[in-house]
Short mmCIF file of C-alpha atoms in Angstrom, two decimals:
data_model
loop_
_atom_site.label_atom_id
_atom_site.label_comp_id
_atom_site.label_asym_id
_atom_site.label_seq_id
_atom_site.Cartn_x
_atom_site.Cartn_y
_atom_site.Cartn_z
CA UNK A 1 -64.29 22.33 40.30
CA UNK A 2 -63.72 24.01 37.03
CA UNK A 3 -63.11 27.42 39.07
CA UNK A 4 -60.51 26.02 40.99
CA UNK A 5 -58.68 24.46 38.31
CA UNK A 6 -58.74 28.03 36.72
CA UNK A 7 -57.53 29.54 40.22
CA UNK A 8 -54.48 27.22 40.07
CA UNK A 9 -53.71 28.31 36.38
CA UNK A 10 -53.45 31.90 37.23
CA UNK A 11 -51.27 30.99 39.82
CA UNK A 12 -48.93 28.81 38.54
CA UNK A 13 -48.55 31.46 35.80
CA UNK A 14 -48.11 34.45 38.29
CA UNK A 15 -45.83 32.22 39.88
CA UNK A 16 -43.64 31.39 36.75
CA UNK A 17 -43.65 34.98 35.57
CA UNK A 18 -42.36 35.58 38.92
CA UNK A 19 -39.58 33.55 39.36
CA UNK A 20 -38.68 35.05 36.13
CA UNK A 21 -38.59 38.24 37.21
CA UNK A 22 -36.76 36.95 40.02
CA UNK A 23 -34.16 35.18 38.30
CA UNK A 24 -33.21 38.42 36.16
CA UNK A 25 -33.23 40.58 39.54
CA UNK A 26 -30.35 38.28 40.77
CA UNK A 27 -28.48 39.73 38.03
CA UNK A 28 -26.71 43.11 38.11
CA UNK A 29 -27.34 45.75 35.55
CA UNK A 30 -23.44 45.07 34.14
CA UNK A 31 -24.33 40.92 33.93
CA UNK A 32 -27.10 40.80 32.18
CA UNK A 33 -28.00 41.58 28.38
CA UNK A 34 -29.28 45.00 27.30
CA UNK A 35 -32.77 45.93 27.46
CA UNK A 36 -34.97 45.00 24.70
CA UNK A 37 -35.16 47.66 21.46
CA UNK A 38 -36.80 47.40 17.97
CA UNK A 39 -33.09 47.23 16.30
CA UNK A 40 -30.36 44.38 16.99
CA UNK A 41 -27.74 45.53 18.95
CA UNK A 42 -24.05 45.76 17.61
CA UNK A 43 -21.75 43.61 19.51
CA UNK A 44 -18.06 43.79 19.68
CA UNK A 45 -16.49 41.21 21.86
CA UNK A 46 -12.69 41.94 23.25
CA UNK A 47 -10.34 41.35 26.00
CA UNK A 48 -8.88 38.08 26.55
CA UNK A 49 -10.81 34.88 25.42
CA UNK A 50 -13.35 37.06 23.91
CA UNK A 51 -14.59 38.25 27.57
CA UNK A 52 -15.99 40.98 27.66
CA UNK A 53 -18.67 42.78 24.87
CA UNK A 54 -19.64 46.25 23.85
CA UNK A 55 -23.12 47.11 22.91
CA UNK A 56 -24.10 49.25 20.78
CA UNK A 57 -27.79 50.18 19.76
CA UNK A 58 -28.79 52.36 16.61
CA UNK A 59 -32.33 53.30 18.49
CA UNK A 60 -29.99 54.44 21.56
CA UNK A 61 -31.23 58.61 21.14
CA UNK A 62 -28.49 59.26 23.61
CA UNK A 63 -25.64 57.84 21.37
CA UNK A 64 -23.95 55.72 24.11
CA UNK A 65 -22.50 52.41 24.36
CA UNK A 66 -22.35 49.99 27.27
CA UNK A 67 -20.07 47.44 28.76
CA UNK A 68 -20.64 44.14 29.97
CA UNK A 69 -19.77 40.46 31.29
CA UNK A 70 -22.43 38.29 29.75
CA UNK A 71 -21.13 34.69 30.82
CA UNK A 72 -23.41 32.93 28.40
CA UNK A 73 -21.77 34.35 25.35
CA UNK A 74 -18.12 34.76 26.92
CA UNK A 75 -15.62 33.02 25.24
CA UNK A 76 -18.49 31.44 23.14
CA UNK A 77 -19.57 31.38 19.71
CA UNK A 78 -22.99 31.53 18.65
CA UNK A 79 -25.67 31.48 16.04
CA UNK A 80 -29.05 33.90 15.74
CA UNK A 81 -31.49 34.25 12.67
CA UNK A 82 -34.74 36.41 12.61
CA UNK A 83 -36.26 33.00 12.47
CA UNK A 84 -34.80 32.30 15.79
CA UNK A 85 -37.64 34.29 17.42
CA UNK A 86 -34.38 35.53 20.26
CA UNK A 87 -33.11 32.62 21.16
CA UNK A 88 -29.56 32.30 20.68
CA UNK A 89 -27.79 28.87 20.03
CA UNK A 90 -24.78 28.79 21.83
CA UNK A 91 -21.45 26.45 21.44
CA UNK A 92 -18.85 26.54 24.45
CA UNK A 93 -15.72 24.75 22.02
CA UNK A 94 -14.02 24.16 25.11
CA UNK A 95 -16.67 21.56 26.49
CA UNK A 96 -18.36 21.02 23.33
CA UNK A 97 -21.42 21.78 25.24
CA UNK A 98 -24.32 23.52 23.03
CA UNK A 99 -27.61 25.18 24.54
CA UNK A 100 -29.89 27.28 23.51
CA UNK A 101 -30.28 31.02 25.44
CA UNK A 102 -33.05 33.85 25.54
CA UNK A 103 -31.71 36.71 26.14
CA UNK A 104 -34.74 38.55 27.55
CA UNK A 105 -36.37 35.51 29.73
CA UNK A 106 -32.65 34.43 30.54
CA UNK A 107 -33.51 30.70 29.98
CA UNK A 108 -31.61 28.08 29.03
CA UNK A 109 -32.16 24.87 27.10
CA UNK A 110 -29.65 22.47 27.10
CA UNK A 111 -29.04 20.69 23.63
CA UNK A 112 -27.02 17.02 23.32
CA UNK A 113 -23.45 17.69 22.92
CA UNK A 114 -21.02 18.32 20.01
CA UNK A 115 -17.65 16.77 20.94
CA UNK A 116 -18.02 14.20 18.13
CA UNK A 117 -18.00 16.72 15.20
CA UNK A 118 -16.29 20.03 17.31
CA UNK A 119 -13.08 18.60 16.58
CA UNK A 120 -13.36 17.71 12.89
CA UNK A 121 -15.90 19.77 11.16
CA UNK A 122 -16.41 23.17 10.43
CA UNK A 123 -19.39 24.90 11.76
CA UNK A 124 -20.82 26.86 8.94
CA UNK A 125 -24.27 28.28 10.02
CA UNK A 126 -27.18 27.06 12.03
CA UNK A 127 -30.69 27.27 12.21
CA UNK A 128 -33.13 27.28 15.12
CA UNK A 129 -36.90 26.40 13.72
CA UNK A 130 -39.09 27.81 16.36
CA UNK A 131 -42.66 26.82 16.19
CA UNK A 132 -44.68 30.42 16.21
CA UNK A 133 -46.58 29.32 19.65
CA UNK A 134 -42.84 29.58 21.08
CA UNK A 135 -43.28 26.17 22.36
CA UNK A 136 -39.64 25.34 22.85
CA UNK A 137 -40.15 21.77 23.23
CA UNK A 138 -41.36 21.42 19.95
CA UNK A 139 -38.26 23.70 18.43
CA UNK A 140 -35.36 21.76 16.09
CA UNK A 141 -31.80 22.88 15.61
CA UNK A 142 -29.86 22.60 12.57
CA UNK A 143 -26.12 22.57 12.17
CA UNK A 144 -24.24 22.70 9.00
CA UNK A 145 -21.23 21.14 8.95
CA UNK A 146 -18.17 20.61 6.48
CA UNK A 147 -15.12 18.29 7.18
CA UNK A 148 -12.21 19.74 7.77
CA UNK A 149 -10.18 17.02 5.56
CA UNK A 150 -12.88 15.18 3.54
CA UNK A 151 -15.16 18.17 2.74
CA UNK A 152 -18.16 15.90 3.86
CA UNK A 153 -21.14 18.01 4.01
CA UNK A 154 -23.47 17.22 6.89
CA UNK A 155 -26.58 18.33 8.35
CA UNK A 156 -27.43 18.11 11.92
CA UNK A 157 -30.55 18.21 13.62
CA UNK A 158 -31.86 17.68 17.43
CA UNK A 159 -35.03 18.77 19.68
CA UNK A 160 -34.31 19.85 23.29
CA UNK A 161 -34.44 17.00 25.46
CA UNK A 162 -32.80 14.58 22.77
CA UNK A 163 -29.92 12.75 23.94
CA UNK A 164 -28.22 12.69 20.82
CA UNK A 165 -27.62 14.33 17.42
CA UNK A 166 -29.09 12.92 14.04
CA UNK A 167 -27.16 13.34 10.68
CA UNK A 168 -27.57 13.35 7.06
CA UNK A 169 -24.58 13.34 4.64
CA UNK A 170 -25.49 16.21 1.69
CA UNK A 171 -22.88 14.67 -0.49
CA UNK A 172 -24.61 12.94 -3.07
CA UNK A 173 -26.47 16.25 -3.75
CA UNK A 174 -23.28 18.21 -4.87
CA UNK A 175 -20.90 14.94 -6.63
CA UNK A 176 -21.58 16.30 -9.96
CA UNK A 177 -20.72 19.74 -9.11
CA UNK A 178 -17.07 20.69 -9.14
CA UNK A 179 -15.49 22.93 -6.50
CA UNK A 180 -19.05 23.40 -4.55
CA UNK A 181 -18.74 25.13 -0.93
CA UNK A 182 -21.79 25.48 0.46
CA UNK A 183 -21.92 29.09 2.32
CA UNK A 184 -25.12 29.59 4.57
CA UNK A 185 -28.55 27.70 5.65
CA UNK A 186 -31.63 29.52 5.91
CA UNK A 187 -35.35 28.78 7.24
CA UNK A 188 -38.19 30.25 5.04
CA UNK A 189 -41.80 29.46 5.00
CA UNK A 190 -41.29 26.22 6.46
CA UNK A 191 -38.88 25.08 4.11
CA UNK A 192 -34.63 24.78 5.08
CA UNK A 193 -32.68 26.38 2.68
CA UNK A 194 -28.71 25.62 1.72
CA UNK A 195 -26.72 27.83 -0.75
CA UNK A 196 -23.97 27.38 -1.84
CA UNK A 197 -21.20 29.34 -3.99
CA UNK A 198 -22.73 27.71 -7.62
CA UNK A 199 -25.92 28.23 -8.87
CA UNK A 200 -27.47 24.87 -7.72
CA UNK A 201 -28.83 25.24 -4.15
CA UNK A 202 -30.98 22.74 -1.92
CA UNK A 203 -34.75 22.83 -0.68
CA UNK A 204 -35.39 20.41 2.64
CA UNK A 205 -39.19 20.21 3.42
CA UNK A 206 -39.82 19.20 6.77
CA UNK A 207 -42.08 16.51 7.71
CA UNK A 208 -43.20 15.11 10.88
CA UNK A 209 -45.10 11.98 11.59
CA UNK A 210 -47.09 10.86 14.28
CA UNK A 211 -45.16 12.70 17.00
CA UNK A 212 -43.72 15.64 16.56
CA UNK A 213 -39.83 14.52 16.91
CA UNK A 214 -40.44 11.70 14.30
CA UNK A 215 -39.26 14.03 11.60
CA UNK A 216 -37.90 12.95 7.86
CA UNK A 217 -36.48 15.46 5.43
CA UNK A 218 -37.32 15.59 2.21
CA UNK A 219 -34.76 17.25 -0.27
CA UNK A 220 -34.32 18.42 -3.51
CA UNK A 221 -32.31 20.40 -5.45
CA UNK A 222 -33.13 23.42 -7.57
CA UNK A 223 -31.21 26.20 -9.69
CA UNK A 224 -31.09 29.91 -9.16
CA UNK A 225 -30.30 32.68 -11.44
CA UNK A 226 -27.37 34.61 -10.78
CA UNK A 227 -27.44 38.88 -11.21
CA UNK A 228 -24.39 40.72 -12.48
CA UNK A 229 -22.23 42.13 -9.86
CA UNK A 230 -21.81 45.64 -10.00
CA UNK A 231 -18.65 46.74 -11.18
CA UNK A 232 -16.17 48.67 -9.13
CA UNK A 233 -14.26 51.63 -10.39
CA UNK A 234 -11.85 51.09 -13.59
CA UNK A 235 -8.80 50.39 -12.72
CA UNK A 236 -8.78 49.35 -9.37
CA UNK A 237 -8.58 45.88 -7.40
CA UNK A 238 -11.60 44.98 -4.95
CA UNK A 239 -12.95 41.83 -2.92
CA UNK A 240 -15.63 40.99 -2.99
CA UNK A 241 -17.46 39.53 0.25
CA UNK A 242 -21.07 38.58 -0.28
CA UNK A 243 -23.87 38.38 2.79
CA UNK A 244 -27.29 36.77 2.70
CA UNK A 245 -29.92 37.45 5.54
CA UNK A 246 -33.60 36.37 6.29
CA UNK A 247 -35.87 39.07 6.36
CA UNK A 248 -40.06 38.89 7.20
CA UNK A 249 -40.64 36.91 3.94
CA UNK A 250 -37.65 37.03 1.99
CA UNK A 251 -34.16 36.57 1.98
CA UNK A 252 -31.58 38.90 0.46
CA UNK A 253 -27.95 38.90 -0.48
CA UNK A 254 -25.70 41.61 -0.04
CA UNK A 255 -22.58 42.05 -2.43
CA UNK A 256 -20.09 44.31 -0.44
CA UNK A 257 -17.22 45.40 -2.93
CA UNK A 258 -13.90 47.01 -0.71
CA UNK A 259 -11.19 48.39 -2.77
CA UNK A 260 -7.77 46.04 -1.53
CA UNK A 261 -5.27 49.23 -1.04
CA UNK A 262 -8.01 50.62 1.70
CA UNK A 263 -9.44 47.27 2.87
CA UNK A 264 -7.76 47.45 6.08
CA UNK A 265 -7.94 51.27 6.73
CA UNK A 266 -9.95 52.00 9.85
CA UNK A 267 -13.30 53.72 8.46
CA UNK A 268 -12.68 53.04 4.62
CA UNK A 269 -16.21 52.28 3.57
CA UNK A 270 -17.45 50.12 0.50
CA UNK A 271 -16.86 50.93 -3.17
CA UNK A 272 -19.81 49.47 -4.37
CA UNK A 273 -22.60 47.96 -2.18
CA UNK A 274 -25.43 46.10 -4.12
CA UNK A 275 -28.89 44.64 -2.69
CA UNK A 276 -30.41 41.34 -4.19
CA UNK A 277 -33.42 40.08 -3.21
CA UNK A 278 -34.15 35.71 -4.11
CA UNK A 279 -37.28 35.72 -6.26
CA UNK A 280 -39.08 32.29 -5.99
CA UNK A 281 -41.20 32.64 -8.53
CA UNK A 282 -38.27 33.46 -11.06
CA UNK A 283 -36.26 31.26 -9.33
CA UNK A 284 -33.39 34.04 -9.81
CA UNK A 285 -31.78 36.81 -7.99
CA UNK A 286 -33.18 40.20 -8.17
CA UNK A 287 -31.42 43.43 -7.89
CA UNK A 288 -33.38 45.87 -5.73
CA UNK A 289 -32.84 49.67 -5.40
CA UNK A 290 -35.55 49.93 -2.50
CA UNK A 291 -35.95 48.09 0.60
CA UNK A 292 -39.20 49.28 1.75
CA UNK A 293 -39.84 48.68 5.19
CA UNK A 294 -37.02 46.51 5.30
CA UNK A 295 -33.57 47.40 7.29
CA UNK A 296 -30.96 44.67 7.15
CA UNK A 297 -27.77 44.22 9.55
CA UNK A 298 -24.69 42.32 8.28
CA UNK A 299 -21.87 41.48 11.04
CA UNK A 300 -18.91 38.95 10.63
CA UNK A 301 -21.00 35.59 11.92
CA UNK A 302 -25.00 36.88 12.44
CA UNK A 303 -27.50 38.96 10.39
CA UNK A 304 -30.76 40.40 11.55
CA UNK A 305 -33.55 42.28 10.47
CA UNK A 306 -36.21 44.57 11.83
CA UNK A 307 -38.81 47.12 10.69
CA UNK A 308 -38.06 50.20 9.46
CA UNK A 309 -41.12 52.11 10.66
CA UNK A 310 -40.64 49.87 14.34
CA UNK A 311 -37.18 51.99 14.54
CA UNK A 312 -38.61 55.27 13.06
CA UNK A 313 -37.48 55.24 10.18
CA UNK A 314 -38.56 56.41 6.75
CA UNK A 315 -37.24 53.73 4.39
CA UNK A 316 -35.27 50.83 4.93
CA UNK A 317 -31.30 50.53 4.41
CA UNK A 318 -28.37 48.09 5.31
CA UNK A 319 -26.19 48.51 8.29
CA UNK A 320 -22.94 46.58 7.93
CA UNK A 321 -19.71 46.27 9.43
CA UNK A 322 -16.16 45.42 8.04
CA UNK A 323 -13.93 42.72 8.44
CA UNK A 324 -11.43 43.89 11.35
CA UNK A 325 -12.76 47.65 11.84
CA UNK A 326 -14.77 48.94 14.57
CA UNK A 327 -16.83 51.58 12.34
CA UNK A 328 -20.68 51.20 11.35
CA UNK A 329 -21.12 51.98 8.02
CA UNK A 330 -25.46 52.45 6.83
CA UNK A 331 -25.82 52.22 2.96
CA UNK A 332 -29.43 53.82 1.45
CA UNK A 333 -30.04 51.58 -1.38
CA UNK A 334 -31.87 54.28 -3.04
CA UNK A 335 -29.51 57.11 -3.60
CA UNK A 336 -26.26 54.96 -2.85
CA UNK A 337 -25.52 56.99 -0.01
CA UNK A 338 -23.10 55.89 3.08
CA UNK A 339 -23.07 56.81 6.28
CA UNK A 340 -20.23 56.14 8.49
CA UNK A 341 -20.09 56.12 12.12
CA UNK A 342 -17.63 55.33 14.92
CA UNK A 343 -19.77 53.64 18.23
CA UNK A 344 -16.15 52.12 19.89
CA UNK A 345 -13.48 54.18 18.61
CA UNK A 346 -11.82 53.41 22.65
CA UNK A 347 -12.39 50.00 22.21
CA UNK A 348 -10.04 48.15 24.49
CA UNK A 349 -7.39 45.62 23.08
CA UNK A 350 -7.62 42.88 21.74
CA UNK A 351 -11.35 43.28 19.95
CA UNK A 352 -13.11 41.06 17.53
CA UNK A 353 -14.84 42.10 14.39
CA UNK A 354 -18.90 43.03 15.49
CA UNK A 355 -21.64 41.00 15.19
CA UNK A 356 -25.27 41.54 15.62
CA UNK A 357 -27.45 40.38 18.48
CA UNK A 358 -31.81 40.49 18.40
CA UNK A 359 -32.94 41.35 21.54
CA UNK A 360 -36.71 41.90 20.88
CA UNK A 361 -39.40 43.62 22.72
CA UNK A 362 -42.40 41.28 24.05
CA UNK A 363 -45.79 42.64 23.46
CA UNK A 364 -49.26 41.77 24.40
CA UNK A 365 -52.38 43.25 23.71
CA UNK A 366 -54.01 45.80 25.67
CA UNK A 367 -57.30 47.32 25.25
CA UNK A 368 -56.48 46.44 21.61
CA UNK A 369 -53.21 48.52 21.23
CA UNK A 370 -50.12 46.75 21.40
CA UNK A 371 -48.06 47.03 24.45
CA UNK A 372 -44.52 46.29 25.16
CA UNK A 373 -43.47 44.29 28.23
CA UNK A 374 -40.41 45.09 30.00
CA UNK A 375 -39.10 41.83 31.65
CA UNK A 376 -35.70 43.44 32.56
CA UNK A 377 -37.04 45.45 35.69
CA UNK A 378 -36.99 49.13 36.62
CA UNK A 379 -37.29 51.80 33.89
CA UNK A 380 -34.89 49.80 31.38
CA UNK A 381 -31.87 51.91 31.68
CA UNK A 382 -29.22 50.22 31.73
CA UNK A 383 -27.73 52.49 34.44
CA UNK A 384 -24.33 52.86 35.35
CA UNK A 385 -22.89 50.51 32.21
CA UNK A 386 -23.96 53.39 29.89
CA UNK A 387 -20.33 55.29 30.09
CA UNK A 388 -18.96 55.67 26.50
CA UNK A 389 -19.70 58.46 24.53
CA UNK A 390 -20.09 57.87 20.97
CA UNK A 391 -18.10 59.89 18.47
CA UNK A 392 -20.07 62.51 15.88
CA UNK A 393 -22.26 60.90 13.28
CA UNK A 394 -20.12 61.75 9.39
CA UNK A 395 -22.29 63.50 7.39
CA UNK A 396 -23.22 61.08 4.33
CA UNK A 397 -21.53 60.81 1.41
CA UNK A 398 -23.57 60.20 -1.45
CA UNK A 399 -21.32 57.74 -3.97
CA UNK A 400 -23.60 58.66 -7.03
CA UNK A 401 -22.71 57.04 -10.27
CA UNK A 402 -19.23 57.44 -10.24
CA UNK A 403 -18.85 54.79 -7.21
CA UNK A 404 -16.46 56.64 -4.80
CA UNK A 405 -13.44 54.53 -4.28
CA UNK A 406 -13.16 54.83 -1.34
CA UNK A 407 -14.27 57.64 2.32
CA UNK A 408 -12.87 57.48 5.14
CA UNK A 409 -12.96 59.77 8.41
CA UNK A 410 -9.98 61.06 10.44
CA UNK A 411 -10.86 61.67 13.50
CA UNK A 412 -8.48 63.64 16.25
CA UNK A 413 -8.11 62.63 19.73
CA UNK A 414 -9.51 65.95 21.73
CA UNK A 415 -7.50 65.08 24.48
CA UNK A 416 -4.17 65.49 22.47
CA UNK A 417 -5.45 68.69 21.37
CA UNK A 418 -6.09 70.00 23.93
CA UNK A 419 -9.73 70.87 23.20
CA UNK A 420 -12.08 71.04 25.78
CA UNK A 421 -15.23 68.45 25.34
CA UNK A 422 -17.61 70.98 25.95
CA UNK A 423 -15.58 73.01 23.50
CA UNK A 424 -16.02 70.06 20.88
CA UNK A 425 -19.78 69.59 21.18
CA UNK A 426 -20.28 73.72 20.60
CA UNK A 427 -18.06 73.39 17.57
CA UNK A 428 -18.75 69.91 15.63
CA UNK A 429 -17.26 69.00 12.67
CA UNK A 430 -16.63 66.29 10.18
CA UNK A 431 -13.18 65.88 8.53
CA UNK A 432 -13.65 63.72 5.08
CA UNK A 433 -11.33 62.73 2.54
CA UNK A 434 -12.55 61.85 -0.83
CA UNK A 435 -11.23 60.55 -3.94
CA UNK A 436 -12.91 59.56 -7.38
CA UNK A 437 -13.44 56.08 -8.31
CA UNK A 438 -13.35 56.79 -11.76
CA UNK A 439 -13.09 60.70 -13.69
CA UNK A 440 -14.72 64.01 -12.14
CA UNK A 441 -13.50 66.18 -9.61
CA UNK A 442 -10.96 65.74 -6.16
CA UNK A 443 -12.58 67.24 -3.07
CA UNK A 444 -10.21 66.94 -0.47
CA UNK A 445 -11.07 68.70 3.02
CA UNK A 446 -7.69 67.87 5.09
CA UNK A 447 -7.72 68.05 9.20
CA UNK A 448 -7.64 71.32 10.74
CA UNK A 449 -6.78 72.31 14.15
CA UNK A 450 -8.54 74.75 16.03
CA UNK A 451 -7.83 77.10 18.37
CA UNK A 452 -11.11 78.95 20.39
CA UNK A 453 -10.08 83.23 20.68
CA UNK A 454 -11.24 84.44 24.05
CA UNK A 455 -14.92 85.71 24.27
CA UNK A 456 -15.37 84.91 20.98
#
């Protein structure tokens, strides 16, 4: 009796892993996401109604990019955390319809709808709390919401399956406080987490009762230490945009300082990029000049996280992108170096400013060595869709303690030239301009064009 029970298990599971399989086979190699790597993958969405989307992977050794429809996140906005676990919440604005997405498994789980609050809130972050079992039915989302004309804060909250949202006005936990915009919510140790641009932030402990959907929140608030800013170059005018991102166990903020006169030159990298980690214990921010194992990504809407070590790496550092540019800038925390890179410099019009996307490897055990799990099918190329060639890497530019104002990298069309690709790839080169933030020297290397002699 038992046996057969056990029989029918293994099947039912074959059979679910094989309708799967199935349903991702259905999909061709330009429809579906990319294939699973240790690193998010850079996303740049263009064409009209945000159709279409460029990936780009740091782990890719072949420095390509690929193309694709995805009609899950077309015209869509959506939400991922590393506490997310993969999934993706997704809002259609049109419909007002929200669902939740994994990108690997493909599977969808629809969530109530949001036409009640789509048309007079703003949707400031959201949260997915994923039980670590993966046991979706037992998953919450969290929406953070400010009113367009009131400036009513409001959290929302609903399990799969629910048939309708539940709210709670945050109001009475900010009256006193003047000018208070909350920024961000994060989920940590089991505990929510909303900041806010003051120093007074909010704790909501979770707490279910008998079932697992009767849950009450439990909130309080609690201050947080502030760490100076580091200080751009004398003289000059920056803004200042500030990130915050979940990592394994922590959460950190990253201060991103852009001088205004080359804010909106294409490859202009930070003046000053500072790394803050949130210390519980001091109940403070922390400036850190290390990240460990630690790499952080900061796009427009989503940040992610990963190993360093998972993506071979020998330290951690920050990738980031900037508002309205299509270069990848990677800061190393511990000698303020910058690298600057160009993945879509023939990014079709109109584009969007990037945004990260986890796509993470499944792994299971095997013969006590871990093991990762392709679910996409074949050898997880991504075939034909790999057809942009990325521009060279820049050489990094160490900012030092003088805080370089500003580097940027001209880059020359080799079709206008009239150099040959082959040509280009024999012959790199970087072309850098540099200028001091502050005192010292001016290096400037200006463009030069080339001409190959014969036989030589």
């Amino acid at each position: 009796m038992n046996s057969n029970f056990a029989s029918m298990g293994k099947k039912s599971s074959s059979s679910a892993s094989g309708s799967r399989r199935s349903l991702i086979a259905k999909r061709t190699a330009c429809n579906r996401p990319p294939v699973p790597k240790p690193a998010p993958w850079l996303v740049f969405q263009y064409g009209n109604d945000k159709k279409y989307h460029a990936f780009y992977n740091p782990c890719e050794p072949n420095n390509k990019t690929c193309t694709k429809f995805i009609r899950e996140l077309s015209g869509n906005i959506y939400w991922q955390k590393p506490c997310h676990q993969g999934w993706l919440v997704i809002l259609d604005l049109d419909q007002a319809d929200c669902f939740m997405w994994n990108p690997v498994s493909l599977k969808s789980v629809k969530l109530p709808n949001l036409l009640q609050w789509v048309m007079n809130y703003y949707f400031i972050d959201c949260v997915l709390n994923l039980p670590m079992s993966n046991n979706v039915s037992r998953s919450t989302v969290y929406f953070l919401l400010k009113h367009q004309l009131t400036s009513e804060i409001l959290l929302l909250y609903s399990q799969p399956g629910a048939k309708q949202w539940r709210s709670m006005c945050l109001d009475e936990y900010y009256e006193d406080l003047n000018n208070c915009s909350v920024r961000c919510l994060h989920y940590l140790k089991g505990k929510l987490y909303v900041f806010c641009r003051s120093l007074w932030q909010l704790e909501i402990e979770l707490k279910h009762g008998r079932h697992y959907n009767d849950q009450t929140l439990s909130i309080r608030r609690f201050q947080v230490k502030g760490c100076p800013v580091l200080q751009h170059a004398a003289g000059s005018t920056c803004s200042l945009k500030s990130y915050q991102v979940e990592s394994f166990d922590d959460i950190f903020q990253v201060n991103i300082s852009y001088s205004i006169k080359n804010l909106n030159k294409p490859g202009a990298p930070a003046t000053v990029v500072q790394v803050q980690r949130l210390d519980l214990s001091l109940m403070a921010w922390v400036e850190v000049k290390s990240l460990g194992d630690d790499v952080l990504f900061i796009g427009g809407e989503n940040n992610a996280s990963c190993s360093a070590a998972d993506m071979a790496l020998k330290r951690g550092c920050v990738f980031y992108t900037a508002p309205e540019d299509k270069s990848l800038n990677i800061f190393e925390p511990e000698d303020d170096g910058i690298t600057v890179i160009f993945p879509f410099s023939k990014l079709p019009t109109p584009w969007f400013s990037g945004d990260w996307i986890m796509i993470p490897t499944l792994t299971r055990r095997t013969g006590g060595r871990k093991r990762t799990e392709n679910l996409l099918g074949g050898d997880g190329k991504e075939g034909d869709c790999e057809i942009t060639q990325l521009a060279e890497k820049v050489n990094k530019t160490c900012l030092g303690d003088s805080y370089v104002e500003f580097t940027t990298v001209y880059s020359m069309d080799c079709q206008f030239l009239g150099v040959s690709e082959s040509f280009m790839k024999r012959f790199r080169y970087d072309i850098i301009l540099q200028c001091p933030g502050w005192g010292g020297l001016v290096y400037q290397i200006g463009p030069r064009l080339v001409f190959q002699i014969e036989n030589q």
